[in-house]
mmCIF file of C-alpha atoms in Angstrom:
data_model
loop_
_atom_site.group_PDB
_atom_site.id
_atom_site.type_symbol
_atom_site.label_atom_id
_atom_site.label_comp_id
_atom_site.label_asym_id
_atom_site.label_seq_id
_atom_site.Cartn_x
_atom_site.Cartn_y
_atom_site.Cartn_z
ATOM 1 C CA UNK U 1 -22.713 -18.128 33.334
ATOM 2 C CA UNK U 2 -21.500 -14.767 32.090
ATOM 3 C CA UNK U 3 -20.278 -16.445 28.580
ATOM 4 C CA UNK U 4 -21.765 -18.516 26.619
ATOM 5 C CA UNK U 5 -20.166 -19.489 23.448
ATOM 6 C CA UNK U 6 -23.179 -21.706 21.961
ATOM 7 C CA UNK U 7 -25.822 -18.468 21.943
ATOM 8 C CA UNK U 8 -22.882 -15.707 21.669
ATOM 9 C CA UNK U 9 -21.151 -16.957 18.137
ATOM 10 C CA UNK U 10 -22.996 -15.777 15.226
ATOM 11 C CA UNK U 11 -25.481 -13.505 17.472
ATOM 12 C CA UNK U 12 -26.677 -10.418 15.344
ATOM 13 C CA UNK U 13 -26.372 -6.524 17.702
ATOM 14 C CA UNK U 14 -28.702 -3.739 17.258
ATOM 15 C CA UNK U 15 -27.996 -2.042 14.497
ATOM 16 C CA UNK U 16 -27.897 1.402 14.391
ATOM 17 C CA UNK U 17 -28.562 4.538 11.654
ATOM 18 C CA UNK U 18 -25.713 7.444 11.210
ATOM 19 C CA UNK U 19 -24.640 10.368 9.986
ATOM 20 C CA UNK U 20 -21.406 12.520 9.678
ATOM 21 C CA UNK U 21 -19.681 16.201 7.839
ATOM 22 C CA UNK U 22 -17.193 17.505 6.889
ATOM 23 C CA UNK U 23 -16.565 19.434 10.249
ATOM 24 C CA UNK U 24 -16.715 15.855 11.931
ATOM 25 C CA UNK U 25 -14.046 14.495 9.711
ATOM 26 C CA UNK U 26 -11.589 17.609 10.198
ATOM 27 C CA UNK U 27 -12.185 17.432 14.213
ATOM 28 C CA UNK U 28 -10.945 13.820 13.616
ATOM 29 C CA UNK U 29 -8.020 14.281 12.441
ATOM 30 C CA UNK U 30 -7.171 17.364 14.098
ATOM 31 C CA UNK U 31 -7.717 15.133 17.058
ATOM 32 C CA UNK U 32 -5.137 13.038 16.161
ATOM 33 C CA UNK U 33 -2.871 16.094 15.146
ATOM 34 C CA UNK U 34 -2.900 16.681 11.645
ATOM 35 C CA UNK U 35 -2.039 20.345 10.852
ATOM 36 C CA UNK U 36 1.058 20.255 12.778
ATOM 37 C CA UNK U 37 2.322 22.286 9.349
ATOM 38 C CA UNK U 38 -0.178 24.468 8.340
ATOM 39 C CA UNK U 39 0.888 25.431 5.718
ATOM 40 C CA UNK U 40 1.652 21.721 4.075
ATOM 41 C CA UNK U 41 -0.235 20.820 1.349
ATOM 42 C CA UNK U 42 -0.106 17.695 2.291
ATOM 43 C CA UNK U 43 -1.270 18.134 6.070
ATOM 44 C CA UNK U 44 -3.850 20.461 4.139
ATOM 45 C CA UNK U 45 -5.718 17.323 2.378
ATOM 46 C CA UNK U 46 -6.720 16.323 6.323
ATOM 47 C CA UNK U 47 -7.719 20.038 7.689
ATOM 48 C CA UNK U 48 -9.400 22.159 4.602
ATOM 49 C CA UNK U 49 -11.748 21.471 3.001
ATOM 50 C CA UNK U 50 -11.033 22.019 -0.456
ATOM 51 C CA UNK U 51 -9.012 18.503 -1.179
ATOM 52 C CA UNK U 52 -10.542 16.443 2.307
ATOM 53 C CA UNK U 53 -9.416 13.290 1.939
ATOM 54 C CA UNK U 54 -10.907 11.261 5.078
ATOM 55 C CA UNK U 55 -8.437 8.987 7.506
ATOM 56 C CA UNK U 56 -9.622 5.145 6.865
ATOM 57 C CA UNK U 57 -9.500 5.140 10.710
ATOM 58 C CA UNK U 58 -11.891 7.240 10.930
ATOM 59 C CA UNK U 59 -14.559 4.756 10.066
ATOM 60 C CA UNK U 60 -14.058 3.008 13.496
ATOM 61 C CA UNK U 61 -15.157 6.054 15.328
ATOM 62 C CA UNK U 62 -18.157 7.394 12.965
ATOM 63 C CA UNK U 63 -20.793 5.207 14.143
ATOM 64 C CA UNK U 64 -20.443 6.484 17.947
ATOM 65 C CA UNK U 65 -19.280 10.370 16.951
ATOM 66 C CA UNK U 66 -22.105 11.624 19.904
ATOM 67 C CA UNK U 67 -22.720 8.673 21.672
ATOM 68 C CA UNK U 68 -20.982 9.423 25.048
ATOM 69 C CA UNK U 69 -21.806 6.865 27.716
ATOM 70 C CA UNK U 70 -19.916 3.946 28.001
ATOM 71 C CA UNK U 71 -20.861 0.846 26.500
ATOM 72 C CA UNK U 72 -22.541 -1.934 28.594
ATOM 73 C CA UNK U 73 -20.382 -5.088 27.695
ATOM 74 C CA UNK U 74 -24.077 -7.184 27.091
ATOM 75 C CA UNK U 75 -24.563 -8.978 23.958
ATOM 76 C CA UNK U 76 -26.827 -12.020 23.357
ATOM 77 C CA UNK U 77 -24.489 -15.039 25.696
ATOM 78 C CA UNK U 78 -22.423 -12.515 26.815
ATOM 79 C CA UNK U 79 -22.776 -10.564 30.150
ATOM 80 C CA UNK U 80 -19.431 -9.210 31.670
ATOM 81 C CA UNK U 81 -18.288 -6.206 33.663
ATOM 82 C CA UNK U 82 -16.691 -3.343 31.916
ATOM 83 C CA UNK U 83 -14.111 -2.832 34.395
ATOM 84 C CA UNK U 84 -12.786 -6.153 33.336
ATOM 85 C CA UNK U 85 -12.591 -5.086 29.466
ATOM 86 C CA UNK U 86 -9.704 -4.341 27.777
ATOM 87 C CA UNK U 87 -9.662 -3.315 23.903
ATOM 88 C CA UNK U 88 -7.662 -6.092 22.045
ATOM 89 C CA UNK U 89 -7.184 -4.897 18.648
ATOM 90 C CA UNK U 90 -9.041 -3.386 15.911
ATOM 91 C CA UNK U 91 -9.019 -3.529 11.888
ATOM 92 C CA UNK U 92 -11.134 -1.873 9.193
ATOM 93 C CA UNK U 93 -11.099 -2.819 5.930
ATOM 94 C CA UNK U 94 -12.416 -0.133 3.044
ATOM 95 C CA UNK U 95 -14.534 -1.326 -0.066
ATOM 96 C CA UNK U 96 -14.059 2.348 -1.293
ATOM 97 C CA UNK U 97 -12.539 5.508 0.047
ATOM 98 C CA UNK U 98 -14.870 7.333 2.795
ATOM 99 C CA UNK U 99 -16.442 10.394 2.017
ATOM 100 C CA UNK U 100 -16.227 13.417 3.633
ATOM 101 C CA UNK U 101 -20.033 13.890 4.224
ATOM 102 C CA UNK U 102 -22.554 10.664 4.375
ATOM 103 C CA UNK U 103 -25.405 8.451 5.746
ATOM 104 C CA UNK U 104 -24.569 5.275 6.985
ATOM 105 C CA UNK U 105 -26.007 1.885 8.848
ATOM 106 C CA UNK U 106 -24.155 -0.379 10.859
ATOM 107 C CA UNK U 107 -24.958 -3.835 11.213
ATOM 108 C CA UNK U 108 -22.529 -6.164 13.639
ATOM 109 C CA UNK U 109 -22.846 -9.811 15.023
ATOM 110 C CA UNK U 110 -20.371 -11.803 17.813
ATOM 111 C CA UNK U 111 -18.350 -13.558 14.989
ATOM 112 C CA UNK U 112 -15.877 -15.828 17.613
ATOM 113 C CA UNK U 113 -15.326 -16.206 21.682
ATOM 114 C CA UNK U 114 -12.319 -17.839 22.634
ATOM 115 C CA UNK U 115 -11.329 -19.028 26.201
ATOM 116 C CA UNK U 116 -7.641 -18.162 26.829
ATOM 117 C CA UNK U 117 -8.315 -19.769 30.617
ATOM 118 C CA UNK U 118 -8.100 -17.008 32.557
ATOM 119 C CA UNK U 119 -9.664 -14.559 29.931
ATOM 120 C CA UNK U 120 -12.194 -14.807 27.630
ATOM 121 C CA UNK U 121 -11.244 -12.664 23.981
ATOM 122 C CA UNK U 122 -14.549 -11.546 22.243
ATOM 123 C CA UNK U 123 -14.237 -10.565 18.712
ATOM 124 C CA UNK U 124 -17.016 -8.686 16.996
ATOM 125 C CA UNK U 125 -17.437 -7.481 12.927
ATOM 126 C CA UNK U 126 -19.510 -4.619 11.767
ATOM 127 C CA UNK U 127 -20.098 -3.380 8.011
ATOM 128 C CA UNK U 128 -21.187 -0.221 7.476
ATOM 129 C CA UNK U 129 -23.191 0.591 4.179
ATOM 130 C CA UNK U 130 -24.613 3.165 2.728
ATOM 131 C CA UNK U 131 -28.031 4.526 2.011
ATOM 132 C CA UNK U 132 -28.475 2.219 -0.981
ATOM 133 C CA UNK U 133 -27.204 -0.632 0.646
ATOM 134 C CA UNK U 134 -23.282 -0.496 -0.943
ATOM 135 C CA UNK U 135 -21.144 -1.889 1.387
ATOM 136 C CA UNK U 136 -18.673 1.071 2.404
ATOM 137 C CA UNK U 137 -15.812 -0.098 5.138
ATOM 138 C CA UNK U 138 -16.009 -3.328 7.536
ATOM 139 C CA UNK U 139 -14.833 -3.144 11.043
ATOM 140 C CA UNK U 140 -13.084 -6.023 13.350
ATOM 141 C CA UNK U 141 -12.348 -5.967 16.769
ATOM 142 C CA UNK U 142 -11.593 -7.829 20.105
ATOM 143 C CA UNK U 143 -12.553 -7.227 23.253
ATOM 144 C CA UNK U 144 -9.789 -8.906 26.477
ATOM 145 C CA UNK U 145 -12.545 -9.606 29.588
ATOM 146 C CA UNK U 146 -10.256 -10.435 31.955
ATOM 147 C CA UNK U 147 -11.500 -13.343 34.446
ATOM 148 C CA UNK U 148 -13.959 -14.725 32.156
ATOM 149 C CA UNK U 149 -12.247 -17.791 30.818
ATOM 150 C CA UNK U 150 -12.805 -21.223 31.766
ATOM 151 C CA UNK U 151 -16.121 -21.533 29.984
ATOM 152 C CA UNK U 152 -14.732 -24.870 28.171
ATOM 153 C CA UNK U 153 -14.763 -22.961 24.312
ATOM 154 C CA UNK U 154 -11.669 -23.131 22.233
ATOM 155 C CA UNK U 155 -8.697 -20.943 22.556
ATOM 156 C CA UNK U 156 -8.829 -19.870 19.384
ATOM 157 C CA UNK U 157 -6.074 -19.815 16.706
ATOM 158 C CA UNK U 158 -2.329 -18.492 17.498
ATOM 159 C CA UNK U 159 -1.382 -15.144 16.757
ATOM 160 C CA UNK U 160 1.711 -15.651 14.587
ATOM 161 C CA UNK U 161 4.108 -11.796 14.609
ATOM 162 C CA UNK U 162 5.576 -10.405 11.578
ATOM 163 C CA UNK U 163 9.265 -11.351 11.644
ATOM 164 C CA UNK U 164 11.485 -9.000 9.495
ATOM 165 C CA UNK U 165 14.718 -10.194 8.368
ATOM 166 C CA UNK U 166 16.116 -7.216 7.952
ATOM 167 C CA UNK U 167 16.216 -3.336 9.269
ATOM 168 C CA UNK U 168 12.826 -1.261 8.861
ATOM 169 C CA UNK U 169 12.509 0.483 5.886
ATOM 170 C CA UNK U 170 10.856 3.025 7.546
ATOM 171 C CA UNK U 171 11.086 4.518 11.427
ATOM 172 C CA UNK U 172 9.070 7.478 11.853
ATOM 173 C CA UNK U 173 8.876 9.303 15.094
ATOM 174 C CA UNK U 174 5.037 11.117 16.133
ATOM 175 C CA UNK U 175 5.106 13.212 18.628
ATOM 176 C CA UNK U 176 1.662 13.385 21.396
ATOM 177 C CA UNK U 177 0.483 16.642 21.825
ATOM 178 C CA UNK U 178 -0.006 17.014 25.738
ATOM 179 C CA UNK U 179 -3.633 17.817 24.494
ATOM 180 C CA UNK U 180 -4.147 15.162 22.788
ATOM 181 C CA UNK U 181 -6.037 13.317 25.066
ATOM 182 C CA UNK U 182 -8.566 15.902 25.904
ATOM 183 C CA UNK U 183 -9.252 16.675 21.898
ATOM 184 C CA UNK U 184 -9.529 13.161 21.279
ATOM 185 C CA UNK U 185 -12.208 12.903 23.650
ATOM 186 C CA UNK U 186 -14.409 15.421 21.581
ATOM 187 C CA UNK U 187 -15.198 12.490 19.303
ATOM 188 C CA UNK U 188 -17.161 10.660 21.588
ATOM 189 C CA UNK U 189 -15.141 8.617 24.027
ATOM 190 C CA UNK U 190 -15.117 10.998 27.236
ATOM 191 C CA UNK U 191 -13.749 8.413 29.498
ATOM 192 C CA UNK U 192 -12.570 10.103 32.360
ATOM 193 C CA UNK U 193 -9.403 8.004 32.448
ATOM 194 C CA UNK U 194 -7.986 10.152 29.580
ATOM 195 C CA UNK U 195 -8.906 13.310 31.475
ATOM 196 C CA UNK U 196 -9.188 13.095 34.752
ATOM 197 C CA UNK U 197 -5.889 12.791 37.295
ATOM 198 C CA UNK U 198 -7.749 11.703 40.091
ATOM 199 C CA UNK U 199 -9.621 9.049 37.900
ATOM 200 C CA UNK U 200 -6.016 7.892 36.166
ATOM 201 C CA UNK U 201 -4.569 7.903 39.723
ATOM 202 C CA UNK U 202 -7.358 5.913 41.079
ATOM 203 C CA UNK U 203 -7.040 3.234 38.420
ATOM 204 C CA UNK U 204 -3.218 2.914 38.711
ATOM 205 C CA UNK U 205 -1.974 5.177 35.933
ATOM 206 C CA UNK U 206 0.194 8.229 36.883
ATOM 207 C CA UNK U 207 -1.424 10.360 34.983
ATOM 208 C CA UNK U 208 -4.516 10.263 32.056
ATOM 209 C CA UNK U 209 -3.798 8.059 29.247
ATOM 210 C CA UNK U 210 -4.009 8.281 25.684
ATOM 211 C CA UNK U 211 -7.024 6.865 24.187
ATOM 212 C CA UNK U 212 -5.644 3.729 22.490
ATOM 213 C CA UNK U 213 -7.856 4.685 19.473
ATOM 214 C CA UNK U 214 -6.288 7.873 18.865
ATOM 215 C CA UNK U 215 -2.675 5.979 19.054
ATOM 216 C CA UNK U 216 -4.256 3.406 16.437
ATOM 217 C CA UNK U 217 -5.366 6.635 13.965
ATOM 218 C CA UNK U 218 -2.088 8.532 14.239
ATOM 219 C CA UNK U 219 0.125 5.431 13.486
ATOM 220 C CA UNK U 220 -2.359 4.913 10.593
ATOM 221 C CA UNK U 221 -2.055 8.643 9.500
ATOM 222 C CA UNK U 222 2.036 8.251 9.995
ATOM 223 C CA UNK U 223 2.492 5.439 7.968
ATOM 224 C CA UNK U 224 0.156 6.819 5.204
ATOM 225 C CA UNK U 225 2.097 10.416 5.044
ATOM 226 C CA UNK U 226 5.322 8.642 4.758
ATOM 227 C CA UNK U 227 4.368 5.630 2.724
ATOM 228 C CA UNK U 228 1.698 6.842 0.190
ATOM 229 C CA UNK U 229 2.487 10.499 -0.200
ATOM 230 C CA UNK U 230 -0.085 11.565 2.556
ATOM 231 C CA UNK U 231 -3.024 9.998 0.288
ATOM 232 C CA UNK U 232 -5.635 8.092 2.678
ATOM 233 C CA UNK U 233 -7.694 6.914 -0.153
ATOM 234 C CA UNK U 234 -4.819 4.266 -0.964
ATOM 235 C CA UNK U 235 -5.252 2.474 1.979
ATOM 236 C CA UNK U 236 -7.553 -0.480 2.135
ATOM 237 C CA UNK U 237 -6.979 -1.709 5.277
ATOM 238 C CA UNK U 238 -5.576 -1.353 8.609
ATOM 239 C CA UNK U 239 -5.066 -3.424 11.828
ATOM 240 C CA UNK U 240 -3.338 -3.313 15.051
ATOM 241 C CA UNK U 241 -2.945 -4.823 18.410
ATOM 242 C CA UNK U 242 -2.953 -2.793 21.574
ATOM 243 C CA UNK U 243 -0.208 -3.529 23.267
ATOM 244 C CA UNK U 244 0.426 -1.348 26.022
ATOM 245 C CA UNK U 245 -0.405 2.595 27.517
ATOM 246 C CA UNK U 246 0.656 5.819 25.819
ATOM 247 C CA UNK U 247 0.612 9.187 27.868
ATOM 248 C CA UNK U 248 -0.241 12.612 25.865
ATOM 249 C CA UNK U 249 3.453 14.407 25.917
ATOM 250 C CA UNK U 250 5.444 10.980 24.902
ATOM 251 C CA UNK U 251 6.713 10.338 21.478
ATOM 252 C CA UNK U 252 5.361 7.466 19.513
ATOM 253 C CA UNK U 253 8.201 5.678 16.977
ATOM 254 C CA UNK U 254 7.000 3.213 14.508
ATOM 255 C CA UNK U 255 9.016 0.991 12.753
ATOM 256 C CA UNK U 256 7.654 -0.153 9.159
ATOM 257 C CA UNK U 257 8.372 -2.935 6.931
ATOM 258 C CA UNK U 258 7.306 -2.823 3.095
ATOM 259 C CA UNK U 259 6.381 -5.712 1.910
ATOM 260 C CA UNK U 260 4.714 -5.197 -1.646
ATOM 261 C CA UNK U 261 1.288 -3.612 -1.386
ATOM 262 C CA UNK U 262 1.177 -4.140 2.527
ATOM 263 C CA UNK U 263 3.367 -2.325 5.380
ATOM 264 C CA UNK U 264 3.909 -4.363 8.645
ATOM 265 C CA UNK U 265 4.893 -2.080 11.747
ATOM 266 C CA UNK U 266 5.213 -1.906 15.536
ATOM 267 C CA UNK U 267 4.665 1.435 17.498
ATOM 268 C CA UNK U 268 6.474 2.180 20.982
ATOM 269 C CA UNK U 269 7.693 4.828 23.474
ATOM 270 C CA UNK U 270 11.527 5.103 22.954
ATOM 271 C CA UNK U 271 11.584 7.486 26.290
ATOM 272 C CA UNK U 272 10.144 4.233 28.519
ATOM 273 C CA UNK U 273 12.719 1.625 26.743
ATOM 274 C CA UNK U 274 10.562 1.018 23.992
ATOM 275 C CA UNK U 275 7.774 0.286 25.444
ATOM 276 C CA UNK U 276 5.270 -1.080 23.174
ATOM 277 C CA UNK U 277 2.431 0.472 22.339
ATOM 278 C CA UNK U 278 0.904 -1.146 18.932
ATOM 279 C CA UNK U 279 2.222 -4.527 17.596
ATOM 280 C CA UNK U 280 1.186 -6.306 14.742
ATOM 281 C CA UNK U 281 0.527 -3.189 12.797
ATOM 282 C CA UNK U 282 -0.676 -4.119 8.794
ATOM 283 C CA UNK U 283 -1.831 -2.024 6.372
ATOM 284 C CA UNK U 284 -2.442 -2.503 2.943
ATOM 285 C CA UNK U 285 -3.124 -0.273 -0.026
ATOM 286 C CA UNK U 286 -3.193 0.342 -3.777
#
């Protein structure tokens, strides 16, 4: 059996030793296209060095910065084919603003497996801390393996959407550099997918797609410049569900709902009718 709940649940993963600098950081969120106003000293706190203020998002993608082969989906109970594996959503939460420069360990364990019947969802938290054994951000994500339900576990709780009752108090368009894609890719995940037409085409896309990463980081950056006065050591926390494909060249609009300390969102591409591309979008901050 490819899943199985009873040794997967709870199961502690390798954990692994890292560094990162300043010039890692600033590819980052170049990468997602900060600096699109040079002169801004705003855009500045994300692309010189003298303020650096570093993306919460950013703490995701640290631990794999030059690891650049894909990941075998094999954890302790668990034994599925990536081609089946589809990135659910991802959170972080931050127990204090990320430096620019650092030494970290990551420790992660298989924390639930659900069986949606014809899909199994994986989820999976990490918490990175630092040389002295502080605590610095926690990661959680969910992995879709398509076909690998049926295993008789639980389906796991419902997934209950933010429901405004009234008009965003924020929509904020982002444009995708037609880049995008291939400077994204310089921070670890070189999937050809995102790169490579005749890869795309043979999958089924039209054309490379955006990493759905980099459409989680630039949301995240969007919503802190217009929110928090371009200040990324206010957030805390930030989640999202990936909800469909993004092409480098589209625009992404978010729409944003303030709701005390904590903005709820959805991200989609107005030129496809709205096609969703993020959904339950929450971050909080101080």
């Amino acid at each position: 059996m490819p899943i199985d709940p009873s040794v997967a649940i709870g199961a502690e993963l390798p954990g692994t030793t890292f560094t990162w600098t300043s010039s890692d950081v600033l590819l980052y969120h170049l990468a997602l296209g900060a600096g699109a106003e040079p002169t801004d000293p705003r855009e500045l706190r994300y692309t010189l060095e003298n303020d650096l203020r570093t993306l919460p998002t950013f703490g995701v993608v640290a631990p794999s910065l030059r690891v650049f082969e894909p990941p075998a989906v094999r954890f302790p109970g668990i034994h599925v084919d990536l081609a089946k594996v589809l990135h659910g959503s991802q959170g972080i939460t931050l127990h204090a603003p990320i430096p620019v420069e650092g030494k970290a360990r990551v420790d992660a364990r298989i924390t639930e497996v659900w069986d949606k019947g014809t899909a199994a969802v994986i989820v999976q938290e990490a918490t990175a801390t630092g040389a002295d054994g502080t605590p610095m951000w926690t990661t959680r994500s969910s992995i879709f393996a398509r076909g690998e339900g049926g295993f008789g576990g639980s389906r796991g709780p419902s997934t209950t959407a933010y429901e405004p009752t009234r008009g965003p108090d924020l929509v904020i368009d982002t444009p995708v550099l037609p880049q995008q894609a291939l400077l994204y890719r310089l921070c670890g995940d070189r999937n050809p997918l995102h790169a490579d037409p005749a890869f795309a085409a043979a999958a089924g896309f039209p054309a490379p797609i955006l990493h759905g990463l980099c459409t989680y980081g630039m949301v995240c950056k969007a919503l802190t410049d217009a929110a928090l006065d371009a200040d990324p050591t206010r957030v805390r926390s930030f989640e999202a569900r990936f909800a469909g494909v993004v092409y480098p060249g589209e625009t992404l609009r978010t729409h944003a709902w303030l709701d005390g300390d904590t903005l709820h969102a959805t991200t989609s591409v107005p030129t496809r009718a709205d096609a969703p591309a993020l959904t339950g979008i929450t971050l909080t901050f101080d």
